[in-house]
PDB file of C-alpha atoms in Angstrom:
ATOM      1  CA  GLY A  47      -3.125  16.848  -6.100  1.00  0.00           C
ATOM      2  CA  GLN A  48      -3.228  14.260  -3.341  1.00  0.00           C
ATOM      3  CA  ASN A  49      -1.802  14.764   0.125  1.00  0.00           C
ATOM      4  CA  ILE A  50      -2.079  12.507   3.143  1.00  0.00           C
ATOM      5  CA  ASP A  51      -0.564  13.316   6.529  1.00  0.00           C
ATOM      6  CA  GLN A  52      -0.105  11.110   9.557  1.00  0.00           C
ATOM      7  CA  PRO A  53       2.338  11.190  12.477  1.00  0.00           C
ATOM      8  CA  THR A  54       5.657   9.496  11.846  1.00  0.00           C
ATOM      9  CA  GLU A  55       5.985   7.675  15.151  1.00  0.00           C
ATOM     10  CA  MET A  56       3.952   6.920  18.266  1.00  0.00           C
ATOM     11  CA  THR A  57       4.645   5.024  21.454  1.00  0.00           C
ATOM     12  CA  ALA A  58       2.041   3.441  23.726  1.00  0.00           C
ATOM     13  CA  THR A  59       1.856   0.981  26.622  1.00  0.00           C
ATOM     14  CA  GLU A  60       0.590  -2.579  26.481  1.00  0.00           C
ATOM     15  CA  GLY A  61      -3.089  -2.712  27.477  1.00  0.00           C
ATOM     16  CA  ALA A  62      -3.680   0.961  26.700  1.00  0.00           C
ATOM     17  CA  ILE A  63      -5.615   2.692  23.901  1.00  0.00           C
ATOM     18  CA  VAL A  64      -3.952   4.613  21.076  1.00  0.00           C
ATOM     19  CA  GLN A  65      -5.426   6.839  18.365  1.00  0.00           C
ATOM     20  CA  ILE A  66      -3.583   7.361  15.084  1.00  0.00           C
ATOM     21  CA  ASN A  67      -4.787  10.368  13.102  1.00  0.00           C
ATOM     22  CA  CYS A  68      -4.795  10.914   9.363  1.00  0.00           C
ATOM     23  CA  THR A  69      -5.714  14.025   7.401  1.00  0.00           C
ATOM     24  CA  TYR A  70      -6.109  14.048   3.655  1.00  0.00           C
ATOM     25  CA  GLN A  71      -6.616  16.358   0.702  1.00  0.00           C
ATOM     26  CA  THR A  72      -7.514  14.523  -2.486  1.00  0.00           C
ATOM     27  CA  SER A  73      -9.246  15.184  -5.779  1.00  0.00           C
ATOM     28  CA  GLY A  74     -12.364  13.063  -5.375  1.00  0.00           C
ATOM     29  CA  PHE A  75     -13.059  10.582  -2.621  1.00  0.00           C
ATOM     30  CA  ASN A  76     -14.094   6.958  -2.857  1.00  0.00           C
ATOM     31  CA  GLY A  77     -13.054   5.660   0.521  1.00  0.00           C
ATOM     32  CA  LEU A  78     -10.319   5.624   3.142  1.00  0.00           C
ATOM     33  CA  PHE A  79      -8.387   2.531   4.140  1.00  0.00           C
ATOM     34  CA  TRP A  80      -6.134   1.581   7.018  1.00  0.00           C
ATOM     35  CA  TYR A  81      -3.456  -1.068   6.586  1.00  0.00           C
ATOM     36  CA  GLN A  82      -1.076  -2.638   9.098  1.00  0.00           C
ATOM     37  CA  GLN A  83       2.470  -3.397   8.012  1.00  0.00           C
ATOM     38  CA  HIS A  84       4.971  -5.305  10.141  1.00  0.00           C
ATOM     39  CA  ALA A  85       8.622  -4.748   9.301  1.00  0.00           C
ATOM     40  CA  GLY A  86       9.623  -6.682   6.196  1.00  0.00           C
ATOM     41  CA  GLU A  87       6.100  -7.871   5.510  1.00  0.00           C
ATOM     42  CA  ALA A  88       3.253  -6.961   3.183  1.00  0.00           C
ATOM     43  CA  PRO A  89       0.566  -4.477   4.256  1.00  0.00           C
ATOM     44  CA  THR A  90      -2.577  -6.193   5.521  1.00  0.00           C
ATOM     45  CA  PHE A  91      -6.026  -4.647   5.307  1.00  0.00           C
ATOM     46  CA  LEU A  92      -7.570  -3.419   8.565  1.00  0.00           C
ATOM     47  CA  SER A  93     -10.546  -1.206   7.758  1.00  0.00           C
ATOM     48  CA  TYR A  94     -12.472   0.739   5.146  1.00  0.00           C
ATOM     49  CA  ASN A  95     -14.592   3.879   5.611  1.00  0.00           C
ATOM     50  CA  VAL A  96     -16.607   5.532   2.868  1.00  0.00           C
ATOM     51  CA  LEU A  97     -19.355   7.177   4.970  1.00  0.00           C
ATOM     52  CA  ASP A  98     -18.919   9.429   7.977  1.00  0.00           C
ATOM     53  CA  GLY A  99     -18.825   7.730  11.329  1.00  0.00           C
ATOM     54  CA  LEU A 100     -17.187   4.950  13.267  1.00  0.00           C
ATOM     55  CA  GLU A 101     -16.572   1.419  12.018  1.00  0.00           C
ATOM     56  CA  GLU A 102     -15.718  -1.074  14.753  1.00  0.00           C
ATOM     57  CA  LYS A 103     -13.945  -4.372  14.252  1.00  0.00           C
ATOM     58  CA  GLY A 104     -12.912  -6.058  17.461  1.00  0.00           C
ATOM     59  CA  ARG A 105     -10.044  -4.164  19.079  1.00  0.00           C
ATOM     60  CA  PHE A 106      -9.715  -1.864  16.055  1.00  0.00           C
ATOM     61  CA  SER A 107     -12.056   0.992  15.115  1.00  0.00           C
ATOM     62  CA  SER A 108     -11.790   3.575  12.363  1.00  0.00           C
ATOM     63  CA  PHE A 109     -13.517   6.932  12.115  1.00  0.00           C
ATOM     64  CA  LEU A 110     -14.110   9.184   9.122  1.00  0.00           C
ATOM     65  CA  SER A 111     -15.223  12.799   8.689  1.00  0.00           C
ATOM     66  CA  ARG A 112     -15.372  13.626   4.989  1.00  0.00           C
ATOM     67  CA  SER A 113     -16.131  17.310   5.555  1.00  0.00           C
ATOM     68  CA  LYS A 114     -12.960  17.660   7.640  1.00  0.00           C
ATOM     69  CA  GLY A 115     -10.799  15.350   5.517  1.00  0.00           C
ATOM     70  CA  TYR A 116      -9.971  13.458   8.692  1.00  0.00           C
ATOM     71  CA  SER A 117      -9.794   9.888   9.899  1.00  0.00           C
ATOM     72  CA  TYR A 118      -8.415   8.057  12.883  1.00  0.00           C
ATOM     73  CA  LEU A 119      -7.606   4.473  13.726  1.00  0.00           C
ATOM     74  CA  LEU A 120      -8.263   3.485  17.334  1.00  0.00           C
ATOM     75  CA  LEU A 121      -6.502   0.478  18.801  1.00  0.00           C
ATOM     76  CA  LYS A 122      -7.764  -0.803  22.165  1.00  0.00           C
ATOM     77  CA  GLU A 123      -6.200  -3.232  24.655  1.00  0.00           C
ATOM     78  CA  LEU A 124      -2.853  -2.886  22.963  1.00  0.00           C
ATOM     79  CA  GLN A 125      -0.724  -5.979  22.597  1.00  0.00           C
ATOM     80  CA  MET A 126       2.996  -6.229  21.867  1.00  0.00           C
ATOM     81  CA  LYS A 127       2.182  -7.725  18.452  1.00  0.00           C
ATOM     82  CA  ASP A 128       0.461  -4.451  17.512  1.00  0.00           C
ATOM     83  CA  SER A 129       3.900  -2.868  17.125  1.00  0.00           C
ATOM     84  CA  ALA A 130       3.922  -2.119  13.398  1.00  0.00           C
ATOM     85  CA  SER A 131       3.450   0.671  10.871  1.00  0.00           C
ATOM     86  CA  TYR A 132      -0.104   1.802  10.222  1.00  0.00           C
ATOM     87  CA  LEU A 133      -0.775   3.153   6.749  1.00  0.00           C
ATOM     88  CA  CYS A 134      -3.616   5.507   5.885  1.00  0.00           C
ATOM     89  CA  ALA A 135      -4.650   5.355   2.210  1.00  0.00           C
ATOM     90  CA  VAL A 136      -7.299   7.122   0.159  1.00  0.00           C
ATOM     91  CA  SER A 137      -9.076   6.069  -3.005  1.00  0.00           C
ATOM     92  CA  GLY A 138      -9.603   9.281  -4.948  1.00  0.00           C
ATOM     93  CA  ASP A 139     -11.136   9.852  -8.361  1.00  0.00           C
ATOM     94  CA  THR A 140     -13.481   7.103  -9.515  1.00  0.00           C
ATOM     95  CA  GLY A 141     -11.430   6.479 -12.610  1.00  0.00           C
ATOM     96  CA  ARG A 142      -8.244   6.101 -10.643  1.00  0.00           C
ATOM     97  CA  ARG A 143      -8.430   2.889  -8.703  1.00  0.00           C
ATOM     98  CA  ALA A 144      -4.993   3.151  -7.168  1.00  0.00           C
ATOM     99  CA  LEU A 145      -4.655   4.112  -3.533  1.00  0.00           C
ATOM    100  CA  THR A 146      -2.668   7.119  -2.392  1.00  0.00           C
ATOM    101  CA  PHE A 147      -0.800   6.228   0.772  1.00  0.00           C
ATOM    102  CA  GLY A 148       0.484   8.317   3.621  1.00  0.00           C
ATOM    103  CA  SER A 149       4.022   7.661   4.823  1.00  0.00           C
ATOM    104  CA  GLY A 150       2.759   5.523   7.688  1.00  0.00           C
ATOM    105  CA  THR A 151       2.835   5.793  11.473  1.00  0.00           C
ATOM    106  CA  ARG A 152       5.299   3.519  13.236  1.00  0.00           C
ATOM    107  CA  LEU A 153       3.718   2.386  16.511  1.00  0.00           C
ATOM    108  CA  GLN A 154       5.900   0.985  19.267  1.00  0.00           C
ATOM    109  CA  VAL A 155       4.060  -0.837  22.047  1.00  0.00           C
ATOM    110  CA  GLN A 156       6.034  -1.015  25.276  1.00  0.00           C
ATOM    111  CA  PRO A 157       5.516  -3.408  28.199  1.00  0.00           C
TER     112      PRO A 157
ATOM    113  CA  GLY B 126      -1.811 -20.552  -1.362  1.00  0.00           C
ATOM    114  CA  ALA B 127      -4.699 -18.187  -1.936  1.00  0.00           C
ATOM    115  CA  GLY B 128      -2.820 -14.915  -1.605  1.00  0.00           C
ATOM    116  CA  VAL B 129      -0.880 -12.657  -3.960  1.00  0.00           C
ATOM    117  CA  SER B 130       2.439 -14.248  -4.841  1.00  0.00           C
ATOM    118  CA  GLN B 131       5.536 -12.335  -5.931  1.00  0.00           C
ATOM    119  CA  SER B 132       8.893 -13.526  -7.162  1.00  0.00           C
ATOM    120  CA  PRO B 133      11.722 -13.276  -6.576  1.00  0.00           C
ATOM    121  CA  SER B 134      11.485 -12.270  -2.934  1.00  0.00           C
ATOM    122  CA  ASN B 135      14.917 -10.671  -3.144  1.00  0.00           C
ATOM    123  CA  LYS B 136      16.956  -9.475  -6.105  1.00  0.00           C
ATOM    124  CA  VAL B 137      20.440  -8.005  -6.062  1.00  0.00           C
ATOM    125  CA  THR B 138      21.825  -6.750  -9.342  1.00  0.00           C
ATOM    126  CA  GLU B 139      24.424  -4.413 -10.744  1.00  0.00           C
ATOM    127  CA  LYS B 140      23.625  -0.931 -11.933  1.00  0.00           C
ATOM    128  CA  GLY B 141      22.741  -0.927 -15.613  1.00  0.00           C
ATOM    129  CA  LYS B 142      21.250  -4.430 -15.722  1.00  0.00           C
ATOM    130  CA  ASP B 143      17.615  -5.139 -16.550  1.00  0.00           C
ATOM    131  CA  VAL B 144      15.357  -6.830 -13.990  1.00  0.00           C
ATOM    132  CA  GLU B 145      11.980  -8.502 -14.253  1.00  0.00           C
ATOM    133  CA  LEU B 146       9.635  -8.868 -11.296  1.00  0.00           C
ATOM    134  CA  ARG B 147       6.648 -11.192 -11.302  1.00  0.00           C
ATOM    135  CA  CYS B 148       3.237 -11.057  -9.630  1.00  0.00           C
ATOM    136  CA  ASP B 149       0.557 -13.750  -9.436  1.00  0.00           C
ATOM    137  CA  PRO B 150      -2.667 -12.142  -8.196  1.00  0.00           C
ATOM    138  CA  ILE B 151      -5.453 -13.816  -6.272  1.00  0.00           C
ATOM    139  CA  SER B 152      -7.496 -15.987  -8.634  1.00  0.00           C
ATOM    140  CA  GLY B 153     -10.517 -14.091  -9.950  1.00  0.00           C
ATOM    141  CA  HIS B 154      -9.135 -10.648  -9.122  1.00  0.00           C
ATOM    142  CA  THR B 155      -9.250  -8.631 -12.317  1.00  0.00           C
ATOM    143  CA  ALA B 156      -7.589  -5.501 -10.904  1.00  0.00           C
ATOM    144  CA  LEU B 157      -3.835  -5.549 -10.316  1.00  0.00           C
ATOM    145  CA  TYR B 158      -1.571  -2.801  -8.970  1.00  0.00           C
ATOM    146  CA  TRP B 159       2.157  -2.228  -8.644  1.00  0.00           C
ATOM    147  CA  TYR B 160       3.567  -0.010  -5.899  1.00  0.00           C
ATOM    148  CA  ARG B 161       7.084   0.890  -4.805  1.00  0.00           C
ATOM    149  CA  GLN B 162       8.156   1.414  -1.203  1.00  0.00           C
ATOM    150  CA  ARG B 163      11.497   2.982  -0.473  1.00  0.00           C
ATOM    151  CA  LEU B 164      13.051   2.410   2.944  1.00  0.00           C
ATOM    152  CA  GLY B 165      11.100   4.184   5.657  1.00  0.00           C
ATOM    153  CA  GLN B 166       8.632   5.696   3.230  1.00  0.00           C
ATOM    154  CA  GLY B 167       5.037   5.156   2.175  1.00  0.00           C
ATOM    155  CA  LEU B 168       3.828   3.230  -0.832  1.00  0.00           C
ATOM    156  CA  GLU B 169       4.194   4.954  -4.185  1.00  0.00           C
ATOM    157  CA  PHE B 170       1.753   3.962  -6.953  1.00  0.00           C
ATOM    158  CA  LEU B 171       3.303   2.784 -10.223  1.00  0.00           C
ATOM    159  CA  ILE B 172       0.654   1.235 -12.497  1.00  0.00           C
ATOM    160  CA  TYR B 173      -2.859  -0.240 -12.441  1.00  0.00           C
ATOM    161  CA  PHE B 174      -4.249  -3.040 -14.640  1.00  0.00           C
ATOM    162  CA  GLN B 175      -7.905  -3.804 -15.245  1.00  0.00           C
ATOM    163  CA  GLY B 176      -7.844  -7.131 -17.024  1.00  0.00           C
ATOM    164  CA  ASN B 177      -4.914  -7.017 -19.412  1.00  0.00           C
ATOM    165  CA  SER B 178      -5.068  -3.292 -20.102  1.00  0.00           C
ATOM    166  CA  ALA B 179      -3.448  -0.532 -18.079  1.00  0.00           C
ATOM    167  CA  PRO B 180      -5.793   2.474 -17.801  1.00  0.00           C
ATOM    168  CA  ASP B 181      -3.463   4.198 -15.356  1.00  0.00           C
ATOM    169  CA  LYS B 182       0.297   4.247 -15.879  1.00  0.00           C
ATOM    170  CA  SER B 183       0.718   7.654 -14.319  1.00  0.00           C
ATOM    171  CA  GLY B 184       3.020   6.454 -11.542  1.00  0.00           C
ATOM    172  CA  LEU B 185       5.761   4.944 -13.696  1.00  0.00           C
ATOM    173  CA  PRO B 186       8.773   7.141 -12.873  1.00  0.00           C
ATOM    174  CA  SER B 187      10.546   6.917 -16.243  1.00  0.00           C
ATOM    175  CA  ASP B 188      10.505   5.121 -19.582  1.00  0.00           C
ATOM    176  CA  ARG B 189      12.893   2.569 -18.076  1.00  0.00           C
ATOM    177  CA  PHE B 190       9.874   1.112 -16.291  1.00  0.00           C
ATOM    178  CA  SER B 191       7.276  -0.988 -18.086  1.00  0.00           C
ATOM    179  CA  ALA B 192       4.727  -3.605 -17.129  1.00  0.00           C
ATOM    180  CA  GLU B 193       2.459  -6.074 -18.816  1.00  0.00           C
ATOM    181  CA  ARG B 194      -0.238  -8.496 -17.839  1.00  0.00           C
ATOM    182  CA  THR B 195      -1.421 -11.559 -19.708  1.00  0.00           C
ATOM    183  CA  GLY B 196      -4.422 -13.846 -19.361  1.00  0.00           C
ATOM    184  CA  GLU B 197      -5.905 -11.489 -16.796  1.00  0.00           C
ATOM    185  CA  SER B 198      -3.508 -13.128 -14.403  1.00  0.00           C
ATOM    186  CA  VAL B 199       0.264 -12.878 -14.122  1.00  0.00           C
ATOM    187  CA  SER B 200       1.939  -9.487 -14.400  1.00  0.00           C
ATOM    188  CA  THR B 201       5.580  -8.622 -14.888  1.00  0.00           C
ATOM    189  CA  LEU B 202       7.245  -5.322 -14.041  1.00  0.00           C
ATOM    190  CA  THR B 203      10.442  -4.679 -16.001  1.00  0.00           C
ATOM    191  CA  ILE B 204      13.071  -2.127 -15.091  1.00  0.00           C
ATOM    192  CA  GLN B 205      15.687  -1.497 -17.766  1.00  0.00           C
ATOM    193  CA  ARG B 206      19.162  -0.098 -17.157  1.00  0.00           C
ATOM    194  CA  THR B 207      18.652  -0.106 -13.399  1.00  0.00           C
ATOM    195  CA  GLN B 208      19.905   2.779 -11.287  1.00  0.00           C
ATOM    196  CA  GLN B 209      20.719   2.848  -7.586  1.00  0.00           C
ATOM    197  CA  GLU B 210      17.634   4.986  -6.945  1.00  0.00           C
ATOM    198  CA  ASP B 211      15.525   2.027  -8.122  1.00  0.00           C
ATOM    199  CA  SER B 212      16.435   0.158  -4.918  1.00  0.00           C
ATOM    200  CA  ALA B 213      13.163  -0.417  -3.061  1.00  0.00           C
ATOM    201  CA  VAL B 214      10.558  -3.018  -2.234  1.00  0.00           C
ATOM    202  CA  TYR B 215       8.188  -3.511  -5.164  1.00  0.00           C
ATOM    203  CA  LEU B 216       4.727  -4.534  -3.990  1.00  0.00           C
ATOM    204  CA  CYS B 217       1.942  -6.011  -6.056  1.00  0.00           C
ATOM    205  CA  ALA B 218      -1.714  -5.957  -4.991  1.00  0.00           C
ATOM    206  CA  SER B 219      -4.946  -7.262  -6.470  1.00  0.00           C
ATOM    207  CA  SER B 220      -8.622  -6.616  -5.898  1.00  0.00           C
ATOM    208  CA  ILE B 221     -11.981  -7.774  -7.185  1.00  0.00           C
ATOM    209  CA  GLN B 222     -13.081  -5.682 -10.155  1.00  0.00           C
ATOM    210  CA  GLY B 223     -14.520  -2.342  -9.122  1.00  0.00           C
ATOM    211  CA  ALA B 224     -14.175  -3.056  -5.435  1.00  0.00           C
ATOM    212  CA  GLN B 225     -11.632  -2.712  -2.702  1.00  0.00           C
ATOM    213  CA  PRO B 226      -9.748  -3.633  -0.567  1.00  0.00           C
ATOM    214  CA  GLN B 227      -6.475  -4.390  -2.269  1.00  0.00           C
ATOM    215  CA  HIS B 228      -4.619  -7.459  -1.061  1.00  0.00           C
ATOM    216  CA  PHE B 229      -0.835  -7.245  -1.133  1.00  0.00           C
ATOM    217  CA  GLY B 230       1.907  -9.720  -1.865  1.00  0.00           C
ATOM    218  CA  ASP B 231       5.062  -9.880   0.258  1.00  0.00           C
ATOM    219  CA  GLY B 232       6.982  -7.826  -2.291  1.00  0.00           C
ATOM    220  CA  THR B 233      10.309  -8.088  -4.090  1.00  0.00           C
ATOM    221  CA  ARG B 234      13.201  -6.390  -2.337  1.00  0.00           C
ATOM    222  CA  LEU B 235      15.377  -4.970  -5.122  1.00  0.00           C
ATOM    223  CA  SER B 236      18.913  -3.832  -4.384  1.00  0.00           C
ATOM    224  CA  ILE B 237      21.014  -2.139  -7.045  1.00  0.00           C
ATOM    225  CA  LEU B 238      24.751  -2.203  -6.399  1.00  0.00           C
TER     226      LEU B 238
END
């Protein structure tokens, strides 16, 4: 089966750094994705990891450890507009292209 | 625009009616996906199209749900005899064949009275 866990809610301060963790157990692995979703809007793609290590993209970085079934999304220099839900998703078996999503982490950035 | 387009954006209907939701993927994207998102929950996979065929329908929750795709473009998701538990946002995504990431439309918010 497929199981993805991430914290339900997090709160952080504007200008700070926040790390959102995700653990997964899937049959097969073809990559891990992070999406950002503002309330009432579509998810937008943030990052993709298929090999172990850190991928950096501006203020956002994502880390993957396949042996531990673990990823995190790191957001630096937080801005108020970063308040959103962050969705961790895994692409499992090669033949199954669909993503399995976690329930999302709702991040609230406070002044 | 160049993104995934879904219609209608909102649909309110009475229990027992049939509804049809439409998705226009990004031009050239041969893979198309339907997901459902209930309030406060994660995305739940429904069905995946590669071209006009659906190699993975494993997420369709019951035989009231069906989907088709024509011309390797537009897809419609049909829900027959709607139930209140069908109330959710239905999201469509597309991707380039054999590659990710998936790009999402804004969804159709379906409310069953």
